[in-house]
GROMACS .gro file of C-alpha atoms in nm:
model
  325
    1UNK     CA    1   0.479   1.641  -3.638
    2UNK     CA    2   0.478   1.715  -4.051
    3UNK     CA    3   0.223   2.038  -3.931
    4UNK     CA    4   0.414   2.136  -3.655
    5UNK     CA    5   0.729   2.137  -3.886
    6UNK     CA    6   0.517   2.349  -4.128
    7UNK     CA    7   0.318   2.596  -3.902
    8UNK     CA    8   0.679   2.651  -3.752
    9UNK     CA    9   0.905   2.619  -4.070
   10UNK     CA   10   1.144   2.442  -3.998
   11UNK     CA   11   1.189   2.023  -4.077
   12UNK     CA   12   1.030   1.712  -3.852
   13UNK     CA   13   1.391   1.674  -3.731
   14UNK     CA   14   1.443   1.991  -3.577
   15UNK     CA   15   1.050   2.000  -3.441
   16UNK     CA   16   1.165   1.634  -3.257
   17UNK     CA   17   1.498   1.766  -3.129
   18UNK     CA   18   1.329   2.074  -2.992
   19UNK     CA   19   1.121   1.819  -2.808
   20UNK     CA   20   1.330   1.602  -2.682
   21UNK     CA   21   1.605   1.844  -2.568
   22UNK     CA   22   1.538   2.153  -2.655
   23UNK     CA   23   1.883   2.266  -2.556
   24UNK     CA   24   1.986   2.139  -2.919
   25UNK     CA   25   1.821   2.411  -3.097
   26UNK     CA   26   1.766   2.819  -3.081
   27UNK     CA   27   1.550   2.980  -2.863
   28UNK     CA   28   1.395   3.155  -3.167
   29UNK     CA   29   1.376   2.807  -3.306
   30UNK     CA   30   1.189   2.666  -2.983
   31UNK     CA   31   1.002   2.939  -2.947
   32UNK     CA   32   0.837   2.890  -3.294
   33UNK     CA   33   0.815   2.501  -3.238
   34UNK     CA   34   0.582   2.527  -2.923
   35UNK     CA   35   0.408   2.775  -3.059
   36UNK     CA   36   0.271   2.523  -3.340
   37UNK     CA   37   0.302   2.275  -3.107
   38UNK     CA   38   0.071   2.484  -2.917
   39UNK     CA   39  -0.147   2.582  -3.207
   40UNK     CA   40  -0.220   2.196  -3.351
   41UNK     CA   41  -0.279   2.088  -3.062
   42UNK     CA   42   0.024   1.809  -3.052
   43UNK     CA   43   0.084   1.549  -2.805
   44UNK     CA   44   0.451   1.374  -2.878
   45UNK     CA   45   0.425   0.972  -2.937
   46UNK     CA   46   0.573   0.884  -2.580
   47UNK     CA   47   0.618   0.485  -2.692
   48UNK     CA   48   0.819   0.630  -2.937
   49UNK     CA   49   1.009   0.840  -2.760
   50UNK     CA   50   1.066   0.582  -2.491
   51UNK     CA   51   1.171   0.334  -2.763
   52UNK     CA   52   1.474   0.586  -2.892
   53UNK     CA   53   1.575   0.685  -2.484
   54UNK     CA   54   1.501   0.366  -2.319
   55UNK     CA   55   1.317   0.558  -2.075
   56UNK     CA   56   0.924   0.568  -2.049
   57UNK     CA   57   0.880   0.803  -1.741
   58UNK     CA   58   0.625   0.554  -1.629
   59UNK     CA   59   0.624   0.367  -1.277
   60UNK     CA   60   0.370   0.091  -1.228
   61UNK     CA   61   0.237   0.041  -0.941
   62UNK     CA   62  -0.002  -0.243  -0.819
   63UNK     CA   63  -0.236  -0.247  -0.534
   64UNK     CA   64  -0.458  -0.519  -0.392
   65UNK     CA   65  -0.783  -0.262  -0.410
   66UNK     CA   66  -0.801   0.120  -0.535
   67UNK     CA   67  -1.107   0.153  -0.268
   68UNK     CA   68  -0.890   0.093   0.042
   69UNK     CA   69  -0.805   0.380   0.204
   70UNK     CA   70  -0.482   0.221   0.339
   71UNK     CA   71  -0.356   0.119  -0.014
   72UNK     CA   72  -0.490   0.444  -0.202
   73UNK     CA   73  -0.300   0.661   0.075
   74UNK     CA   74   0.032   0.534   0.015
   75UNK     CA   75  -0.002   0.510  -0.389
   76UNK     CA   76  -0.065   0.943  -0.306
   77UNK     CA   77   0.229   0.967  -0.111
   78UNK     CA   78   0.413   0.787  -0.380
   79UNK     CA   79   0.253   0.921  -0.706
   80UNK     CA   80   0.306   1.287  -0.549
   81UNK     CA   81   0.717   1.228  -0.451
   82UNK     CA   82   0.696   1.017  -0.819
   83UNK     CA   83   0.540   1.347  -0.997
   84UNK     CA   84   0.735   1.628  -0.877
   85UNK     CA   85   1.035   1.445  -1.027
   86UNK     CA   86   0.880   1.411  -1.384
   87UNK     CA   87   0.731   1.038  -1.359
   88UNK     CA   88   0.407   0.920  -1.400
   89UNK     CA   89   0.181   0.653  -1.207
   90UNK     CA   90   0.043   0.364  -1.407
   91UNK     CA   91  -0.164   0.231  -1.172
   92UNK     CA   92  -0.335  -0.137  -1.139
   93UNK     CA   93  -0.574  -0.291  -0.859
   94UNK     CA   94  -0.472  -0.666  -0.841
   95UNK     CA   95  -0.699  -0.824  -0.619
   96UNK     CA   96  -0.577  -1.054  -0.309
   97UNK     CA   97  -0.500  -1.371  -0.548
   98UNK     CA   98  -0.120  -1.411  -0.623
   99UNK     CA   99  -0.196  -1.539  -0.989
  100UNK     CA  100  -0.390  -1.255  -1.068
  101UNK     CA  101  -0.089  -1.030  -0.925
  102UNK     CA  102   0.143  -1.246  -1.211
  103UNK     CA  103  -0.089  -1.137  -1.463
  104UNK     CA  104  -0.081  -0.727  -1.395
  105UNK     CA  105   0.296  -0.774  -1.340
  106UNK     CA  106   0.346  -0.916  -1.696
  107UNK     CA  107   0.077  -0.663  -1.808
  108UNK     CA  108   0.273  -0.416  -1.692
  109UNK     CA  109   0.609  -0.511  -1.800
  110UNK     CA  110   0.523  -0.504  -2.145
  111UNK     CA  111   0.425  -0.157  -2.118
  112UNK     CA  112   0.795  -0.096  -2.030
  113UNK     CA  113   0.779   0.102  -1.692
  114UNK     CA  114   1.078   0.259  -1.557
  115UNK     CA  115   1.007   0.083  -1.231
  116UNK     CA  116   0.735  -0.107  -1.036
  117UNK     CA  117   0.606  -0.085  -0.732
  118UNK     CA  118   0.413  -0.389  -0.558
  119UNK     CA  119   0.212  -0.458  -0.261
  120UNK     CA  120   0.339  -0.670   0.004
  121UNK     CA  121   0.615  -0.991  -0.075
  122UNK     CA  122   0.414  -1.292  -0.182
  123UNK     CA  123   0.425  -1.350  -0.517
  124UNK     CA  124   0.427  -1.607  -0.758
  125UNK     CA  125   0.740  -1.770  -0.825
  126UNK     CA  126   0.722  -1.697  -1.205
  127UNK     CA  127   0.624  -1.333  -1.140
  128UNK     CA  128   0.919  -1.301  -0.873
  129UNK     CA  129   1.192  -1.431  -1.232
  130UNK     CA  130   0.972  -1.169  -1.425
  131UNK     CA  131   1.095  -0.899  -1.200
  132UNK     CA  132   1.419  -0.994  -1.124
  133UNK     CA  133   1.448  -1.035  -1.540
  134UNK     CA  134   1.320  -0.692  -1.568
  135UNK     CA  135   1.617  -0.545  -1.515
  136UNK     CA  136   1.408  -0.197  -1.312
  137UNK     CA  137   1.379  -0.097  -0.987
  138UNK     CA  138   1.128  -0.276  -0.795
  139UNK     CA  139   1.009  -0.193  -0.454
  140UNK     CA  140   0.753  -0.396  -0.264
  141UNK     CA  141   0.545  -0.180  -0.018
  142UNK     CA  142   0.357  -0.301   0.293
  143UNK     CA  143   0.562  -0.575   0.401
  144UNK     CA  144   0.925  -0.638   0.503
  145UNK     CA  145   1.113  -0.893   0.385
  146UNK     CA  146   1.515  -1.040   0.440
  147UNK     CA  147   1.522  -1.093   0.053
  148UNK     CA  148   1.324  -0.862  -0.159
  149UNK     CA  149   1.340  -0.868  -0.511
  150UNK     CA  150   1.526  -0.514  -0.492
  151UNK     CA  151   1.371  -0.313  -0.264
  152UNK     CA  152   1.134  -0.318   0.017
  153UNK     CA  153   0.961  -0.086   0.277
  154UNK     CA  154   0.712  -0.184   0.506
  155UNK     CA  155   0.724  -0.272   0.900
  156UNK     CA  156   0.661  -0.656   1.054
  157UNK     CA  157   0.323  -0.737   1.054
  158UNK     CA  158   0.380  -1.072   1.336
  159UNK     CA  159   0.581  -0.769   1.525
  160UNK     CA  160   0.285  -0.554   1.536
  161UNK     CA  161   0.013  -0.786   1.624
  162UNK     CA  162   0.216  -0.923   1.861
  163UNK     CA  163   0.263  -0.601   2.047
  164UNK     CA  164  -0.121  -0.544   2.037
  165UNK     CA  165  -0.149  -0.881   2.206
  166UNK     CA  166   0.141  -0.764   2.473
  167UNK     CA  167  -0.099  -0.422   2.465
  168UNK     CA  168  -0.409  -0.594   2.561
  169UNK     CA  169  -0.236  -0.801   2.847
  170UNK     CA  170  -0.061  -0.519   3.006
  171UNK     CA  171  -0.431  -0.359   3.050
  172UNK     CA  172  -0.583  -0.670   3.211
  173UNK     CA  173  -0.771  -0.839   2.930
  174UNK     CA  174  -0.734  -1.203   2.954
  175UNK     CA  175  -1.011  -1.331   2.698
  176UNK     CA  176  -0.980  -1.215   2.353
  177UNK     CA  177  -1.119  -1.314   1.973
  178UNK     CA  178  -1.050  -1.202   1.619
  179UNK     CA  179  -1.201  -1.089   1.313
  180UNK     CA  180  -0.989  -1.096   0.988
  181UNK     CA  181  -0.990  -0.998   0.636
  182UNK     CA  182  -0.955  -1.277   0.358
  183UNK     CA  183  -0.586  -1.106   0.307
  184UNK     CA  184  -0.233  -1.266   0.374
  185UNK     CA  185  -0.072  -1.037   0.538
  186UNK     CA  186  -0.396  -1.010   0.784
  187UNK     CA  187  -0.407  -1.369   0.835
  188UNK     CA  188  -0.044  -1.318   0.961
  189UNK     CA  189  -0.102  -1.075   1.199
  190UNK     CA  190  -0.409  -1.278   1.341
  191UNK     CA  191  -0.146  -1.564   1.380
  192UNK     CA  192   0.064  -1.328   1.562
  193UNK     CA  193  -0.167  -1.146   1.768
  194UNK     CA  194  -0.323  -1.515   1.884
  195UNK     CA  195   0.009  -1.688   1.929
  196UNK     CA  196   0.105  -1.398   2.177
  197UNK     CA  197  -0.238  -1.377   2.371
  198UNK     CA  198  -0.233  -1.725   2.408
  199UNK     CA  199   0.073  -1.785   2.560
  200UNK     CA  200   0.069  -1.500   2.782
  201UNK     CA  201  -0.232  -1.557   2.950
  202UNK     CA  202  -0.308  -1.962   2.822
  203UNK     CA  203  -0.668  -1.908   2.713
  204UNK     CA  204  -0.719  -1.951   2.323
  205UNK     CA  205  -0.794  -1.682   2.076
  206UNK     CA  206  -1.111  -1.803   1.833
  207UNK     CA  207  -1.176  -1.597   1.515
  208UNK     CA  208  -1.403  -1.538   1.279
  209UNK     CA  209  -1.290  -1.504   0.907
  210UNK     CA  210  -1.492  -1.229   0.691
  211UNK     CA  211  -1.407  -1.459   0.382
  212UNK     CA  212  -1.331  -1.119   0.189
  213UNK     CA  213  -1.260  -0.772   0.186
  214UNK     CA  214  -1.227  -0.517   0.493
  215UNK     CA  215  -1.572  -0.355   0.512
  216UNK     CA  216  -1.818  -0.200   0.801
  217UNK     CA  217  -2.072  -0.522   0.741
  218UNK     CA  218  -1.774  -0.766   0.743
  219UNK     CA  219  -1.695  -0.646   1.113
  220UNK     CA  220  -2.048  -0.624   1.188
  221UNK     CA  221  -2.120  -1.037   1.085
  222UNK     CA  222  -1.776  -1.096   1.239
  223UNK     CA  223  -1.857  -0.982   1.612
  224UNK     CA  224  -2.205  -1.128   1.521
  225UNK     CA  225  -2.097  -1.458   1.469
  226UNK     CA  226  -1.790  -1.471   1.743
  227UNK     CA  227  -2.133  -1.455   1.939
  228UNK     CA  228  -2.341  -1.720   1.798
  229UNK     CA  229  -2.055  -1.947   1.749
  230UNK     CA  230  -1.831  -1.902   2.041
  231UNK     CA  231  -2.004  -1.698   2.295
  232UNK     CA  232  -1.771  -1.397   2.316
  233UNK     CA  233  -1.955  -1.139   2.539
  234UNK     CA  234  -1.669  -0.929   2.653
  235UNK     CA  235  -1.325  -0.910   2.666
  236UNK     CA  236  -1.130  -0.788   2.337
  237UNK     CA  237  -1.160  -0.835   1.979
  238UNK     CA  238  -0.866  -0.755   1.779
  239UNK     CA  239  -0.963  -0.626   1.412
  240UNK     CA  240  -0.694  -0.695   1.095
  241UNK     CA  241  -0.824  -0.337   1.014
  242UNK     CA  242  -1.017   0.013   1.135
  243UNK     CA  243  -1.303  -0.053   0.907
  244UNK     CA  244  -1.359  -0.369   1.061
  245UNK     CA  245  -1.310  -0.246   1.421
  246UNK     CA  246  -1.575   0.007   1.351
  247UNK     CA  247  -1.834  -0.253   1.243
  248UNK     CA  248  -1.765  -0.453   1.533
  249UNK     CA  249  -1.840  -0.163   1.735
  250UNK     CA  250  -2.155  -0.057   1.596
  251UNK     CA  251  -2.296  -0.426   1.575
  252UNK     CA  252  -2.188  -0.397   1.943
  253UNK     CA  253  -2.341  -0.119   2.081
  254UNK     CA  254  -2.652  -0.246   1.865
  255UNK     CA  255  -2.692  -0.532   2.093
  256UNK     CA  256  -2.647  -0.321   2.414
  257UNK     CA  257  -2.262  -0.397   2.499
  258UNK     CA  258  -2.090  -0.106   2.608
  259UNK     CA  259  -1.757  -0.034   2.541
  260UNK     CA  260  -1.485  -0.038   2.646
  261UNK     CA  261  -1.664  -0.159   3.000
  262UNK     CA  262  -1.783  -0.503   2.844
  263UNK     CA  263  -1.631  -0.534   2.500
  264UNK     CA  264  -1.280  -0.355   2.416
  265UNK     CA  265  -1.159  -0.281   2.035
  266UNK     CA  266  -0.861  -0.264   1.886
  267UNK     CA  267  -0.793  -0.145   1.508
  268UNK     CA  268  -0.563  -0.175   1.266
  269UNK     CA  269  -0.376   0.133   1.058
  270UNK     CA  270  -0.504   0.463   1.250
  271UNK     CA  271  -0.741   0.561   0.970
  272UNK     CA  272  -0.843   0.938   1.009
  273UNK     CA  273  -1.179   0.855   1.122
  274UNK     CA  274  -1.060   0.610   1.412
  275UNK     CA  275  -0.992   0.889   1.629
  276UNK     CA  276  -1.327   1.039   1.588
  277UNK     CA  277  -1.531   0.744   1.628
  278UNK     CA  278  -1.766   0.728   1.982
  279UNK     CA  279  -1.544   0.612   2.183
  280UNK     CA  280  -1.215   0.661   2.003
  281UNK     CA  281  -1.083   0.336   1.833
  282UNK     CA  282  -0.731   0.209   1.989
  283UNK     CA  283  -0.557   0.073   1.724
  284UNK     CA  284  -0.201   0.029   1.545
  285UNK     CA  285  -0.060   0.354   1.363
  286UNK     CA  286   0.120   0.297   1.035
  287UNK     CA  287   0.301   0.588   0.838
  288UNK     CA  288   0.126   0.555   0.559
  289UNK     CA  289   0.174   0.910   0.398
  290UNK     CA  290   0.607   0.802   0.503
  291UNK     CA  291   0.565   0.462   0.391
  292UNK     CA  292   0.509   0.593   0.033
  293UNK     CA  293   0.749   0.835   0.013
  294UNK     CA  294   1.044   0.674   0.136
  295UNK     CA  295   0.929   0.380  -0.154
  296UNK     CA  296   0.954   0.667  -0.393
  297UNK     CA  297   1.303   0.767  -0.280
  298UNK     CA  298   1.418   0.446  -0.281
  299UNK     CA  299   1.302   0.368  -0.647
  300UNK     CA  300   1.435   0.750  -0.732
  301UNK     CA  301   1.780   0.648  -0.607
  302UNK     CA  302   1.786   0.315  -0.792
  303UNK     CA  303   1.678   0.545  -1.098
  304UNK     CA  304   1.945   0.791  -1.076
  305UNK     CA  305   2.200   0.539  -1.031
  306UNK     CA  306   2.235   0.525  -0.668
  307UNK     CA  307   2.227   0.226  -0.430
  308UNK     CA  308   2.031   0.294  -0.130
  309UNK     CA  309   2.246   0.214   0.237
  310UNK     CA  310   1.984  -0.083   0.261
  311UNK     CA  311   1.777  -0.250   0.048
  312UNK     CA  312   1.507  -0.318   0.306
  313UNK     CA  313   1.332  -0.020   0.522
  314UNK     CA  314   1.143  -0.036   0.826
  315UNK     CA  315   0.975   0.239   0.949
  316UNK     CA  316   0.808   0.046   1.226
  317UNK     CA  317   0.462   0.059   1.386
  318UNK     CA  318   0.273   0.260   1.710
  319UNK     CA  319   0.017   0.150   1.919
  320UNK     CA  320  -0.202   0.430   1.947
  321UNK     CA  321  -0.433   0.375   2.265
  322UNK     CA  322  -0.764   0.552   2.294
  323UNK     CA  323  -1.097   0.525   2.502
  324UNK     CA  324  -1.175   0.191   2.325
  325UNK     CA  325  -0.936  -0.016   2.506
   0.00000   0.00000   0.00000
């Protein structure tokens, strides 16, 4: 700032007011600060500056994986809405463990963010007092919840599996199986979708737990072992994701089953490639482009003062059904 002041003439004091509200000084004045500002090449001390204001113009935001499409979609959506009103994304993958969730959050907090965004509503109790301590907006994405820490938006992930289960009924299927991601919220909607088959039609739903993340090969060894281990031929397998659906398809039509004639699939999220997979994967649409900008909004509101009608927002689910079941 002491060469900006120089190259410019004029003190540090006036170079920082010109920066931080350049409304306090001349536009001959400003005009000279940016063009040193310009000319050394200075970047302003943003702790600093968040120090004096109390404001950082950061917004964390912590996802399970930066590789999932589904998460990395809705961080865009947000980051973009976040952006074009002069924030910035601080952005942290967390893993599926709650304690390493705590960790990030009190990571995080020390950095001072404006607000924080989370993934989903199970959390640690001591990183749930953290937040509510905080004293920020916080919104948890993903999930719904009848007591969020602030804010949440997110759709009911029993609901939905329960209406794929309802889905697969109403078209005649009456054996089914699973295959599930090592993930919470998955495990939940397995629960769901079983609890529902089951007691509409009264024959049980096995499953086969990947034991980790959401991947091609996990849905591959998960039809592959519903085989070995249970002798699911046919019927329907219901996937906690698209990228599992489309494993269990090819490791299907690998061993000769054609679907949807002896083996139906259903998905999970509406991905952009399940519509152009051979045949088209039926599966459960989620906003997830709406999902992140009505998060930002919310935490905007709570930023500008506002309270939002509700603190919880559902924006619901669609079953989207295509040539695979």
């Amino acid at each position: 700032m002491h060469d900006v002041g120089r190259i410019a003439g004029v003190s540090q004091v006036t170079v920082s007011r010109a920066l931080s509200d350049p409304s306090k000084v001349s536009p001959e004045t400003l005009t000279k600060v940016m063009g040193a500002v310009e000319a050394t090449g200075f970047v302003p001390n943003a702790i600093a500056g968040a120090l004096a204001s109390r404001k950082s113009r950061l917004v964390s935001a912590l996802v399970p994986s930066i590789t999932n499409v589904v998460y990395s979609s809705m961080v865009r959506a947000f980051s973009e809405r976040l952006r074009a009103h002069g924030y910035q994304i601080l952005l942290s993958e967390t893993g599926f463990a709650p304690e390493a969730e705590e960790a990030t959050v009190v990571a995080h907090l020390s950095r001072r963010p404006d607000a924080i965004m989370l993934t989903g509503i199970q959390h640690t109790p001591q990183a749930r007092r953290l937040l509510l301590a905080a004293g920020i907006p916080v919104v948890e994405l993903w999930d719904v919840s009848d007591s969020p820490i602030d804010l949440c938006v997110g759709f009911h992930h029993v609901d939905a599996a329960r209406a794929a289960a309802e889905f697969a009924r109403d078209r005649g299927y009456r054996v089914a199986a699973t295959v599930t991601a090592a993930d919470e919220r998955a495990c939940r909607r397995r629960t769901g979708f079983a609890e529902r088959f089951t007691r509409d039609t009264g024959n049980p739903v096995p499953d086969f737990d990947t034991g980790g993340a959401a991947s091609i090969a996990a849905g591959r060894q998960g039809l592959a072992g519903l085989i070995d281990r249970h002798g699911i031929g046919g019927g329907l397998i219901y996937c906690s994701s698209d990228i599992i659906a489309h494993g269990v398809m090819i490791e299907a039509q690998s061993r000769g089953l054609r679907i949807p004639d002896e083996l139906a699939v259903i998905g999970f999220g509406d991905q952009e490639f399940a519509r152009h997979l051979e045949p088209a994967l039926t599966t459960v649409r989620i906003d997830l482009a709406q999902l992140g900008q009505s998060a930002a909004d919310a935490v905007l509101s709570r930023l500008d003062g506002q309270t939002p009608p509700s603190p919880v927002i559902d924006l619901g689910f669609e079953i989207v059904a295509r040539a695979s079941a």
